[in-house]
XYZ file of C-alpha atoms in Angstrom:
565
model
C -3.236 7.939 42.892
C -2.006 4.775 41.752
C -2.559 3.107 45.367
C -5.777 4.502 45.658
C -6.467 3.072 42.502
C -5.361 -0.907 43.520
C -6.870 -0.308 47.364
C -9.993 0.662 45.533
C -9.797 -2.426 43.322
C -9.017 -4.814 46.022
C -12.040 -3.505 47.686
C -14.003 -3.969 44.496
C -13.006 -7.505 44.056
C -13.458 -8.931 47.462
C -17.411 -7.008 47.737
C -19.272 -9.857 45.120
C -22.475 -7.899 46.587
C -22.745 -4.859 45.004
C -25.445 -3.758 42.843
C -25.102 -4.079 38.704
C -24.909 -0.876 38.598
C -22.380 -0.541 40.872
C -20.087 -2.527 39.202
C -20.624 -0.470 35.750
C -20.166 2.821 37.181
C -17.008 1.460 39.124
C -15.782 0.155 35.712
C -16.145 3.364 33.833
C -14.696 4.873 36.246
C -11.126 2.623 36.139
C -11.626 2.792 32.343
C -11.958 6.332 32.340
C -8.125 6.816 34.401
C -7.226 4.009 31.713
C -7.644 6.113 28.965
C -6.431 9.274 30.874
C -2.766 7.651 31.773
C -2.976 6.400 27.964
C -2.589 9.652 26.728
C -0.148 10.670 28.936
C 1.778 8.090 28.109
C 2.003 6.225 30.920
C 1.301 2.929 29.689
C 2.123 0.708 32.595
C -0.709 1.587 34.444
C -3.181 2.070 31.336
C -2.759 -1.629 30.981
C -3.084 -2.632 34.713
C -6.201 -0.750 35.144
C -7.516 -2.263 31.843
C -6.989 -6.077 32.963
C -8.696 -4.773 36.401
C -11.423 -3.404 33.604
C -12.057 -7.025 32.004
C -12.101 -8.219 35.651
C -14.768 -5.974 36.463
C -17.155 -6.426 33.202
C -15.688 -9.367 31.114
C -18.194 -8.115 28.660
C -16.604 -4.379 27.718
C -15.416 -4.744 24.083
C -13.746 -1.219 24.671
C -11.018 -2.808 27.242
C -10.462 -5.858 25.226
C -9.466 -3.690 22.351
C -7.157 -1.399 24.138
C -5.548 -4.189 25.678
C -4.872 -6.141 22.123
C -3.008 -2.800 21.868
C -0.705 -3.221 24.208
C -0.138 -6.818 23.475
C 0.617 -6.254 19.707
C 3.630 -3.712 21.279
C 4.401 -6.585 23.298
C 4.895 -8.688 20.612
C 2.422 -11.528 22.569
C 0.482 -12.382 19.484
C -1.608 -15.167 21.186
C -2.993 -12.405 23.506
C -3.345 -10.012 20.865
C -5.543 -11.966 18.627
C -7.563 -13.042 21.403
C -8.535 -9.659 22.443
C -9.239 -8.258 18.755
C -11.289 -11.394 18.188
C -13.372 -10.868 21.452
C -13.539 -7.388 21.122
C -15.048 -7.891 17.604
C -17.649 -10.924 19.145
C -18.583 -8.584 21.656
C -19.757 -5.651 19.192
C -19.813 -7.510 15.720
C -21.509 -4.008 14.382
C -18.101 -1.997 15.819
C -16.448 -1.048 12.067
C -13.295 0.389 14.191
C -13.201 -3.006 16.250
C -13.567 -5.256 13.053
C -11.338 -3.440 10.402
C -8.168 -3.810 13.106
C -8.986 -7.377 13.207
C -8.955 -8.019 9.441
C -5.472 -6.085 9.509
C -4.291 -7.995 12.165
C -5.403 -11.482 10.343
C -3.614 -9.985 7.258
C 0.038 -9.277 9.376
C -0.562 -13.036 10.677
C -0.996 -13.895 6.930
C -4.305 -15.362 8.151
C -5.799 -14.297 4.537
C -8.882 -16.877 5.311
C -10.279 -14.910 8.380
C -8.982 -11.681 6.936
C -11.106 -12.179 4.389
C -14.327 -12.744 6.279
C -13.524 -9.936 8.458
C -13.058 -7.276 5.312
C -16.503 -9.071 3.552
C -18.718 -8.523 7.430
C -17.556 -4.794 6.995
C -18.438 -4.531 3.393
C -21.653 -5.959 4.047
C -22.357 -3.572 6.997
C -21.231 -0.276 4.384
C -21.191 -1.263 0.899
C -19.614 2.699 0.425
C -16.691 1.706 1.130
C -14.575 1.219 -2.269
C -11.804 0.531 -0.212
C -12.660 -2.643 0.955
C -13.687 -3.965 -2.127
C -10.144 -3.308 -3.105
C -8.303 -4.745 -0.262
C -10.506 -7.877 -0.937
C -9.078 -7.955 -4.239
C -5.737 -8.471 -2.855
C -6.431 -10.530 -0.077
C -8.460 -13.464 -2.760
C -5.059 -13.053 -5.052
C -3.277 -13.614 -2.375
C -5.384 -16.834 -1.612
C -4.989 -17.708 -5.531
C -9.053 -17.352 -5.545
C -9.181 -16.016 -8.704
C -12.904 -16.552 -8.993
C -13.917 -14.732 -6.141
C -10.985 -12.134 -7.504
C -13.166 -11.624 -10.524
C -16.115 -11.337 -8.474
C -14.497 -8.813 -6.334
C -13.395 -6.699 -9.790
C -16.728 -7.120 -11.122
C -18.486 -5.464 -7.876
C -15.505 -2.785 -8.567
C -16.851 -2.369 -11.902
C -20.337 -2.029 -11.262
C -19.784 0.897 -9.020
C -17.287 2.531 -10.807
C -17.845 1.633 -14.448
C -15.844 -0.283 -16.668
C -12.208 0.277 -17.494
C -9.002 -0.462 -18.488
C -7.599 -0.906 -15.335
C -10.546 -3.233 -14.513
C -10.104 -5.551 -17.626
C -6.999 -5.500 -17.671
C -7.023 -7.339 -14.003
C -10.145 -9.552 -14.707
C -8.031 -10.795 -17.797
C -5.057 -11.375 -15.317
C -6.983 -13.077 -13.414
C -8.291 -15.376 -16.511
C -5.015 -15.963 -17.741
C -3.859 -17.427 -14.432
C -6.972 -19.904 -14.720
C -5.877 -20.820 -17.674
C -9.239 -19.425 -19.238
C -7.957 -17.747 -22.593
C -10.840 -16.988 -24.141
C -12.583 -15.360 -20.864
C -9.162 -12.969 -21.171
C -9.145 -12.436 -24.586
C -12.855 -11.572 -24.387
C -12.838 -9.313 -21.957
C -10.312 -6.882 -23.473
C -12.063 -7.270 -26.700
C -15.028 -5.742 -25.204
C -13.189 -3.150 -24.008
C -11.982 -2.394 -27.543
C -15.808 -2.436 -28.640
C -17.130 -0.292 -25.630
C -14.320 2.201 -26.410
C -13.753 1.909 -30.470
C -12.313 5.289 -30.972
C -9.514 4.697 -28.304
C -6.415 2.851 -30.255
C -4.888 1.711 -26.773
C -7.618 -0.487 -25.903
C -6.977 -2.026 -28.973
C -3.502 -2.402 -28.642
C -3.922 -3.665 -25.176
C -6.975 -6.286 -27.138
C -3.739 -7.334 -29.224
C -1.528 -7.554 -26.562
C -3.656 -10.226 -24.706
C -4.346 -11.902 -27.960
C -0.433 -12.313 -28.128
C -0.331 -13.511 -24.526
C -2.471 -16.324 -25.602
C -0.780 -17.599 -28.650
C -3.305 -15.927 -31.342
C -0.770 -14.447 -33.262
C -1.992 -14.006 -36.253
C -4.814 -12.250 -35.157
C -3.044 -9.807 -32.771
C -1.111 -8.971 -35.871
C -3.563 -8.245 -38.032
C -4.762 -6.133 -34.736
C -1.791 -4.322 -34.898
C -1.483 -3.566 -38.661
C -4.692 -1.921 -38.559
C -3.221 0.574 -35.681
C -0.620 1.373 -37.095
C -2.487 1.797 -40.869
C -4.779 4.265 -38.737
C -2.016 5.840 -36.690
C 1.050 5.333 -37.637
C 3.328 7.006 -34.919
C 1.206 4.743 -32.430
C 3.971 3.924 -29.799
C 2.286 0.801 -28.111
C 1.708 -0.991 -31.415
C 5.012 -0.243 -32.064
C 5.970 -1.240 -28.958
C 4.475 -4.553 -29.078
C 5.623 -5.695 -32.730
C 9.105 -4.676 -31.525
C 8.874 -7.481 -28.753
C 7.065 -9.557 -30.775
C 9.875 -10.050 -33.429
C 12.257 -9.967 -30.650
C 11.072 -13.255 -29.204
C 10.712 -14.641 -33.321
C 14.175 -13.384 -33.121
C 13.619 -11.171 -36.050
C 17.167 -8.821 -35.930
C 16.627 -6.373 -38.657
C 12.820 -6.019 -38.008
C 13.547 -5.214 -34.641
C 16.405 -2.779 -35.041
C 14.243 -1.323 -37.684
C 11.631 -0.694 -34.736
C 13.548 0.487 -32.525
C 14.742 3.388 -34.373
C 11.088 4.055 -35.028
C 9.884 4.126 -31.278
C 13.489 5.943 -30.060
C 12.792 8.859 -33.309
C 9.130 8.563 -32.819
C 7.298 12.147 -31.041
C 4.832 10.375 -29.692
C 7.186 7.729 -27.702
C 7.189 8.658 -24.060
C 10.863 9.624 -22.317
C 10.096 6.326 -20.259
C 10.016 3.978 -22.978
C 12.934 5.517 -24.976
C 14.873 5.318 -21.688
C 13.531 1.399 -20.912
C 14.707 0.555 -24.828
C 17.859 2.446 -24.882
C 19.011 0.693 -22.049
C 18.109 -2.832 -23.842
C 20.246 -1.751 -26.554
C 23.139 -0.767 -24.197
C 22.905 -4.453 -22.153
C 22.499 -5.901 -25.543
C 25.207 -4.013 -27.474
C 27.726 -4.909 -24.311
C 26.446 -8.454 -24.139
C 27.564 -8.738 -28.315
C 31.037 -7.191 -27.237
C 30.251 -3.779 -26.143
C 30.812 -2.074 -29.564
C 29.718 1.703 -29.071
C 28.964 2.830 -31.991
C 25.512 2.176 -32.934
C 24.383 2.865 -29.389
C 26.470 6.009 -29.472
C 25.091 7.162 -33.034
C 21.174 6.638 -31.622
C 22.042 8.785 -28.946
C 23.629 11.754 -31.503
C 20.045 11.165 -33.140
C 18.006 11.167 -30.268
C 19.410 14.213 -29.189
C 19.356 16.052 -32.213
C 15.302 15.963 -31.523
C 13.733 18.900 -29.558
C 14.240 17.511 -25.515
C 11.362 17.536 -23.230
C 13.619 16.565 -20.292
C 17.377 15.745 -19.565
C 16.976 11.919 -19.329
C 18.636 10.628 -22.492
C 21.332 12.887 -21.998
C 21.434 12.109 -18.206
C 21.405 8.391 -19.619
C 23.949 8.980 -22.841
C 26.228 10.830 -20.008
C 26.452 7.685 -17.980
C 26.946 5.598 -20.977
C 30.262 7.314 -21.676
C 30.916 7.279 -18.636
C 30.892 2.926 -18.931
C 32.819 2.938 -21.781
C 35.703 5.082 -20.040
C 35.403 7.867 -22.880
C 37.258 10.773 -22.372
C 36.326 13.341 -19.762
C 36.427 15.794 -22.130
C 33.752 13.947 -24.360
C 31.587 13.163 -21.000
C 32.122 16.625 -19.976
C 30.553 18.136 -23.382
C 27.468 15.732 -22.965
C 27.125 17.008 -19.365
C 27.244 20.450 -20.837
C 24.173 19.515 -22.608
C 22.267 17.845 -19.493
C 22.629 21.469 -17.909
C 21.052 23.205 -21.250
C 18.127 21.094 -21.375
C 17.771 21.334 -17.535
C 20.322 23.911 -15.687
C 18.670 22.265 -12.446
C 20.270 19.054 -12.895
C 22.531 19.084 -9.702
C 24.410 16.066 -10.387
C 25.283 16.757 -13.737
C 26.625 20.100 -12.639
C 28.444 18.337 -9.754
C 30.253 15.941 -11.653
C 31.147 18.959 -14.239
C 32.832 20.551 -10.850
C 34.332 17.482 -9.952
C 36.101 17.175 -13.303
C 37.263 20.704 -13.025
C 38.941 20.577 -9.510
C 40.705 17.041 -10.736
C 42.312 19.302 -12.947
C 43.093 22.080 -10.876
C 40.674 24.256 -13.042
C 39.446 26.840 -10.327
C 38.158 29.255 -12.482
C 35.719 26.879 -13.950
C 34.788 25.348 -10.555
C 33.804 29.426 -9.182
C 32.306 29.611 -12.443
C 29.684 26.020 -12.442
C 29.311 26.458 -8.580
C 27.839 30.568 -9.266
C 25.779 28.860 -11.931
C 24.163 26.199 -9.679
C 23.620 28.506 -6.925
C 20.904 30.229 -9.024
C 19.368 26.756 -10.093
C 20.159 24.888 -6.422
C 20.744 27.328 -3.795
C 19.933 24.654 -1.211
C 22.747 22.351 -2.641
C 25.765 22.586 0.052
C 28.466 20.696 -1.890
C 28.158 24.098 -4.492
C 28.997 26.458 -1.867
C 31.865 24.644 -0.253
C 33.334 23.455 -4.092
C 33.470 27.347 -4.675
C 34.520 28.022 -1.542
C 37.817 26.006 -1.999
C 38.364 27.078 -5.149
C 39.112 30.988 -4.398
C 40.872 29.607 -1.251
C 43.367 27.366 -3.562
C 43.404 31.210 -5.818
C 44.299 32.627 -2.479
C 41.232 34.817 -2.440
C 39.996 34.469 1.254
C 37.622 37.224 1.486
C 35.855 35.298 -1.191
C 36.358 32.078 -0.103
C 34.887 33.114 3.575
C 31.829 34.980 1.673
C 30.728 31.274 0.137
C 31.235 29.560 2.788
C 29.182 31.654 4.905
C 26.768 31.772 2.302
C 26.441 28.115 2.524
C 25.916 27.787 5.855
C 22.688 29.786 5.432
C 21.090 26.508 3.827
C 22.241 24.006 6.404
C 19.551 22.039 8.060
C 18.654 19.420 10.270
C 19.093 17.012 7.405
C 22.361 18.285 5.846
C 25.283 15.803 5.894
C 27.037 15.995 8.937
C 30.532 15.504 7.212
C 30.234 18.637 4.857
C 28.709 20.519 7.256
C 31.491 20.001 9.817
C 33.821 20.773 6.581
C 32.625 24.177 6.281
C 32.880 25.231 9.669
C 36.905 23.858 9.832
C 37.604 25.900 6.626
C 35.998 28.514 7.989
C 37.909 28.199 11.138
C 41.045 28.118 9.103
C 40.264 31.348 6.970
C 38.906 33.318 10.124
C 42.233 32.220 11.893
C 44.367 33.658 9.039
C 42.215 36.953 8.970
C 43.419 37.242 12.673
C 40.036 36.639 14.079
C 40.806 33.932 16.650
C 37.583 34.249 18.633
C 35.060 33.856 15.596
C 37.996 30.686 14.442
C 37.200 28.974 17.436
C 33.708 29.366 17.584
C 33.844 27.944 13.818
C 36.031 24.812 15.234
C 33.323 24.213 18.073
C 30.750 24.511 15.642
C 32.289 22.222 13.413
C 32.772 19.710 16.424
C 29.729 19.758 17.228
C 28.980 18.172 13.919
C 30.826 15.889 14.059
C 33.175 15.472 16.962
C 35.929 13.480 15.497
C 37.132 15.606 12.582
C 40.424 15.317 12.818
C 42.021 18.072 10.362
C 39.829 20.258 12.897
C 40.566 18.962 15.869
C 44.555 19.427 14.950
C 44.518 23.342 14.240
C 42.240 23.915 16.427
C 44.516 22.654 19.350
C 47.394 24.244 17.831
C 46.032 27.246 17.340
C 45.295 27.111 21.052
C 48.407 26.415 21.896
C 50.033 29.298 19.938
C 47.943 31.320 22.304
C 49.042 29.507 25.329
C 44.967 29.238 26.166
C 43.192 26.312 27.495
C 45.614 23.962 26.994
C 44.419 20.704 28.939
C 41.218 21.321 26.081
C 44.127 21.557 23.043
C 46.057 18.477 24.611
C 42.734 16.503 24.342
C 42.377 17.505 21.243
C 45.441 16.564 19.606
C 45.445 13.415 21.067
C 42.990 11.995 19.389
C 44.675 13.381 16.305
C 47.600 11.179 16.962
C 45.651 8.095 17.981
C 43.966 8.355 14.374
C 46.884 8.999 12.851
C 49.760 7.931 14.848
C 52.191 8.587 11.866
C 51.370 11.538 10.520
C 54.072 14.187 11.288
C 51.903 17.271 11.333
C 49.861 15.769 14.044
C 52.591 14.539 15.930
C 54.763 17.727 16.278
C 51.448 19.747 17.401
C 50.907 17.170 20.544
C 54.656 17.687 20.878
C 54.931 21.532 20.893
C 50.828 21.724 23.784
C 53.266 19.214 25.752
C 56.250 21.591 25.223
C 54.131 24.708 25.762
C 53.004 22.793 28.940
C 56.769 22.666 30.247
C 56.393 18.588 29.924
C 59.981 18.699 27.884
C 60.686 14.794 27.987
C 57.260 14.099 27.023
C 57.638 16.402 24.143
C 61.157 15.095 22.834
C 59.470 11.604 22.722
C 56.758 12.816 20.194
C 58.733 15.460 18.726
C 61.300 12.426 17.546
C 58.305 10.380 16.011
C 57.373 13.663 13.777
C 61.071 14.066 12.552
C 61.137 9.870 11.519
C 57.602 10.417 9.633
C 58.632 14.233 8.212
C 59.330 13.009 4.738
C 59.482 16.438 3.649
C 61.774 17.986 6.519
C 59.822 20.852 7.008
C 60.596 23.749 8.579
C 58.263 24.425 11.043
C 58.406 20.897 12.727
C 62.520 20.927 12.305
C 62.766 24.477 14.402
C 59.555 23.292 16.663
C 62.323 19.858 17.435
C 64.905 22.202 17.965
C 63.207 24.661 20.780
C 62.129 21.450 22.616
C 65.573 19.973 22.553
C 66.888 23.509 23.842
C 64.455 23.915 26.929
C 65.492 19.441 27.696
C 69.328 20.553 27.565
C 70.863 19.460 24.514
C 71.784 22.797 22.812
C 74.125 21.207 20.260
C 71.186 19.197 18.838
C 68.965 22.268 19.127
C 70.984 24.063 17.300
C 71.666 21.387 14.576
C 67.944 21.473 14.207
C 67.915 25.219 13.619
C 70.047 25.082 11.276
C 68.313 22.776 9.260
C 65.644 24.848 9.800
C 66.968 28.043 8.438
C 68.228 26.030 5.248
C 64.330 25.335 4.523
C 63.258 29.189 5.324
C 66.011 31.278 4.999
C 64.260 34.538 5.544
C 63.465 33.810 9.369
C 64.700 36.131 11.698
C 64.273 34.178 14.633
C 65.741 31.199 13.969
C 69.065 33.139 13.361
C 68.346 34.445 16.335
C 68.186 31.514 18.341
C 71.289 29.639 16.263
C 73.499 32.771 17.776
C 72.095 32.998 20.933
C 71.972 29.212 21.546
C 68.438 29.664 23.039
C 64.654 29.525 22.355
C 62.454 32.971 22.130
C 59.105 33.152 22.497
C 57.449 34.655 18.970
């Protein structure tokens, strides 16, 4: 197709002869296939036929448009411009054509031309809020603050007046250096709205910003004589007498807005952390911050923030676990959803080996956050460490019902290798191994797994070459660790390589700080099978010391020879 396509072209371009027509319906035509190898993705080609397309009618908008595409992905912004800007010339009416080009002029940071593009498409549909908004942005970006305020008042006149409104025309103001224009236009706010305190607060508030004190706190006194519990007066005089540096006045507000019913979570949260940077800045005495907390909190909660908040305050000052512990206690009555409060509750309970408690906070959470992994595998461990496997196996399971595509790789391969472990010691080595594959697949270099799971092979005498791969990455990991080392040792020893084995076999013993039994007797079969039955037996004996109650190792000390279990 595609040859047909250039032969066709070439044919095209050397036949200056044909008929007007001719030439369109040959162009629609190649525009057509353009679009149709577009969309299957075969972009190549959708760009060669559309240069052939500009060749053919250097006045189709359509190609110029697709091509300043495929320039943008090509990162040729010369091109790319060009193309919008011709495609606009061509059809100045084309919205579609005209709105890409303002975006493009505003990645460019070409505000100036962005601009005229957005006001041409405002002109052509003045329905279009949209624009009126993105002009906004683009004359504050070009510090036009007049034509800013024009744009608002446009805004306005469709939509009404409001706070939002004056509160951004008196921005704008302000950054003229026009005071009175800001002042006055939040005061007629206040007057359109006069039942609506916050517009006078926010009246106040830009008298403040423009030095007329007095008169903003006058402003505020007659708030506050009307409404008392009125947070953003409150609000306001607190920073007010903060800047005046006013101590006592402030801490005297603060206790008002923190107490006060009406004071949002967000601005007790905002100001309690003030008083935390401030109290650690004076020498990080906890006790006033500590005894606003006990207050707060002695107030009916409609969330788990200044808890959440007092939690991690503790946890700053390095208070006792036990202290943090109660306060987390608390997080999980206000909200028994709160997953990391319950987490870090679990956490503290497996530091100190209290497994109980851990079964106990991870049943809990799996009725407030059954999609929560870390639960299932915390509780999981914990009747493993009581030496309740059927238990243990049951949560883990029941954990890997919630894994999905976006579950962390590392706990999910976790699961699986504990899982592979507990179905192993249940005697169910095909379901273990499917586990371990499962848990490779994860994530391929988890080395705990990767160890048992090509010792476990080994045990069986099955697939061996796989096990040896296995446990040689273990050892390149870890090239000291003894566990690691005497399991490559005994897949080379099972594999009859008997020098190769002594050499690793050695490096376990020199890194078994612990002498343990299993790698002691595992040295002494390998030294038995490479000829040295003095030393194998030496090793058995060593052996025996560590697990007296092992039949074959007496065995194999009196026969001088190894036995197969």
């Amino acid at each position: 197709m595609r040859r047909l396509i250039v032969v066709v072209a070439s044919l095209l371009v050397s036949m200056p002869f044909l008929a007007a027509d001719s030439v369109s319906l040959s162009y629609d035509t190649f525009f057509l296939e353009a679009m149709v190898q577009r969309q299957k993705g075969n972009n190549a080609a959708a760009f060669d036929l559309l240069q052939h397309c500009v060749r053919l009618k250097p006045q189709a908008a359509e190609a110029y448009y697709f091509l300043a595409q495929y320039y943008d992905l090509l990162k040729n912004d010369s091109l790319s411009g060009q193309y919008y800007q011709k495609a606009a010339e061509l059809e100045p009416d084309n919205a579609v054509f005209l709105e890409t080009l303002a975006q493009w002029y505003v990645t460019q940071q070409n505000y100036d031309n962005a601009i005229k593009a957005v006001e041409r498409l405002y002109s052509q549909d003045k329905s279009r809020d949209d624009l009126l908004e993105m002009l906004y942005e683009l004359y504050q970006q070009t510090e036009d603050y007049s034509m800013a305020i024009e744009t608002l008042n446009r805004i306005e006149a469709a939509e009404g007046k409001s706070e939002r409104l004056s509160y951004a025309k008196s921005e704008m103001y302000t950054k003229q250096g026009m005071k009175q224009a800001a002042i006055d236009e939040m005061k007629a706010l206040a007057r359109q709205y006069p039942n609506d305190l916050n517009y006078k607060g926010m009246y106040a508030d830009m008298l403040l910003r423009n030095d007329e004190e007095q008169q903003a706190l006058r402003l505020y006194n007659e708030i506050l004589a009307e409404e008392p519990d009125n947070t953003r007066a409150l609000v306001s005089l607190r920073s007010y007498y903060r800047v005046q540096g006013e101590t006592e006045l402030v801490d005297s507000l603060t206790e008002l807005i923190l107490l006060n019913p009406a004071s949002t979570t967000e601005q007790r949260v905002y100001m309690m952390r003030q008083m935390v940077g401030e109290s650690e800045r004076a020498g990080g005495d906890s006790t006033q911050v500590l005894e606003m907390f006990h207050k707060m909190l002695q107030q009916p909660q409609k969330n788990a923030d200044i808890a959440v908040l007092c939690a991690a305050y503790m946890d700053l000052k390095k208070m006792p676990r036990d202290t943090i512990g109660a306060m987390l206690h608390t997080v999980l009555q206000i909200a028994p959803d709160n997953a990391a409060a319950r987490l870090q509750l679990v956490s503290f309970a497996w530091d100190r080996k209290d497994h109980d408690e851990v079964i106990s906070l991870c049943q809990e959470a799996r009725q407030y956050n059954p999609e929560e992994m870390a639960f299932y595998y915390y509780q999981g461990m914990a009747y493993y460490q009581k030496d309740q496997k059927d238990d243990a196996l049951g949560a883990f399971q029941n954990g890997i019902s919630v894994i999905t595509r976006e579950s962390n790789p590392a706990i999910v391969s976790d699961f699986y290798a504990v899982m592979g472990d507990l179905l192993h010691q249940k005697g169910m080595a095909r379901q273990a191994f499917e586990a371990y594959d499962s848990c490779l697949q994860w994530k391929d270099d988890n080395i705990m797994c990767l160890n048992n799971y090509a010792y476990y092979l080994s045990e069986l005498g099955q697939q061996l070459d796989k096990a040896e791969q296995m446990s040689y990455r273990t050892i390149k990991a870890e090239p000291k660790n003894a566990t690691y080392l005497d399991t490559y040792a005994w897949i080379l020893f099972m594999e009859e390589r008997f020098a190769e084995a002594k050499i690793y076999i050695d490096r376990a013993l020199q890194n078994d700080s612990d002498s343990s039994a299993v790698i002691t007797e595992h040295a002494g079969d390998i030294y038995v099978r490479s000829g040295d039955a003095d030393r194998a037996v030496a090793l058995w004996q060593q052996a025996l010391q560590k697990d007296p109650g092992n039949k074959m190792l007496i065995r194999k000390i009196k026969r001088r020879k190894y036995f197969k279990k």
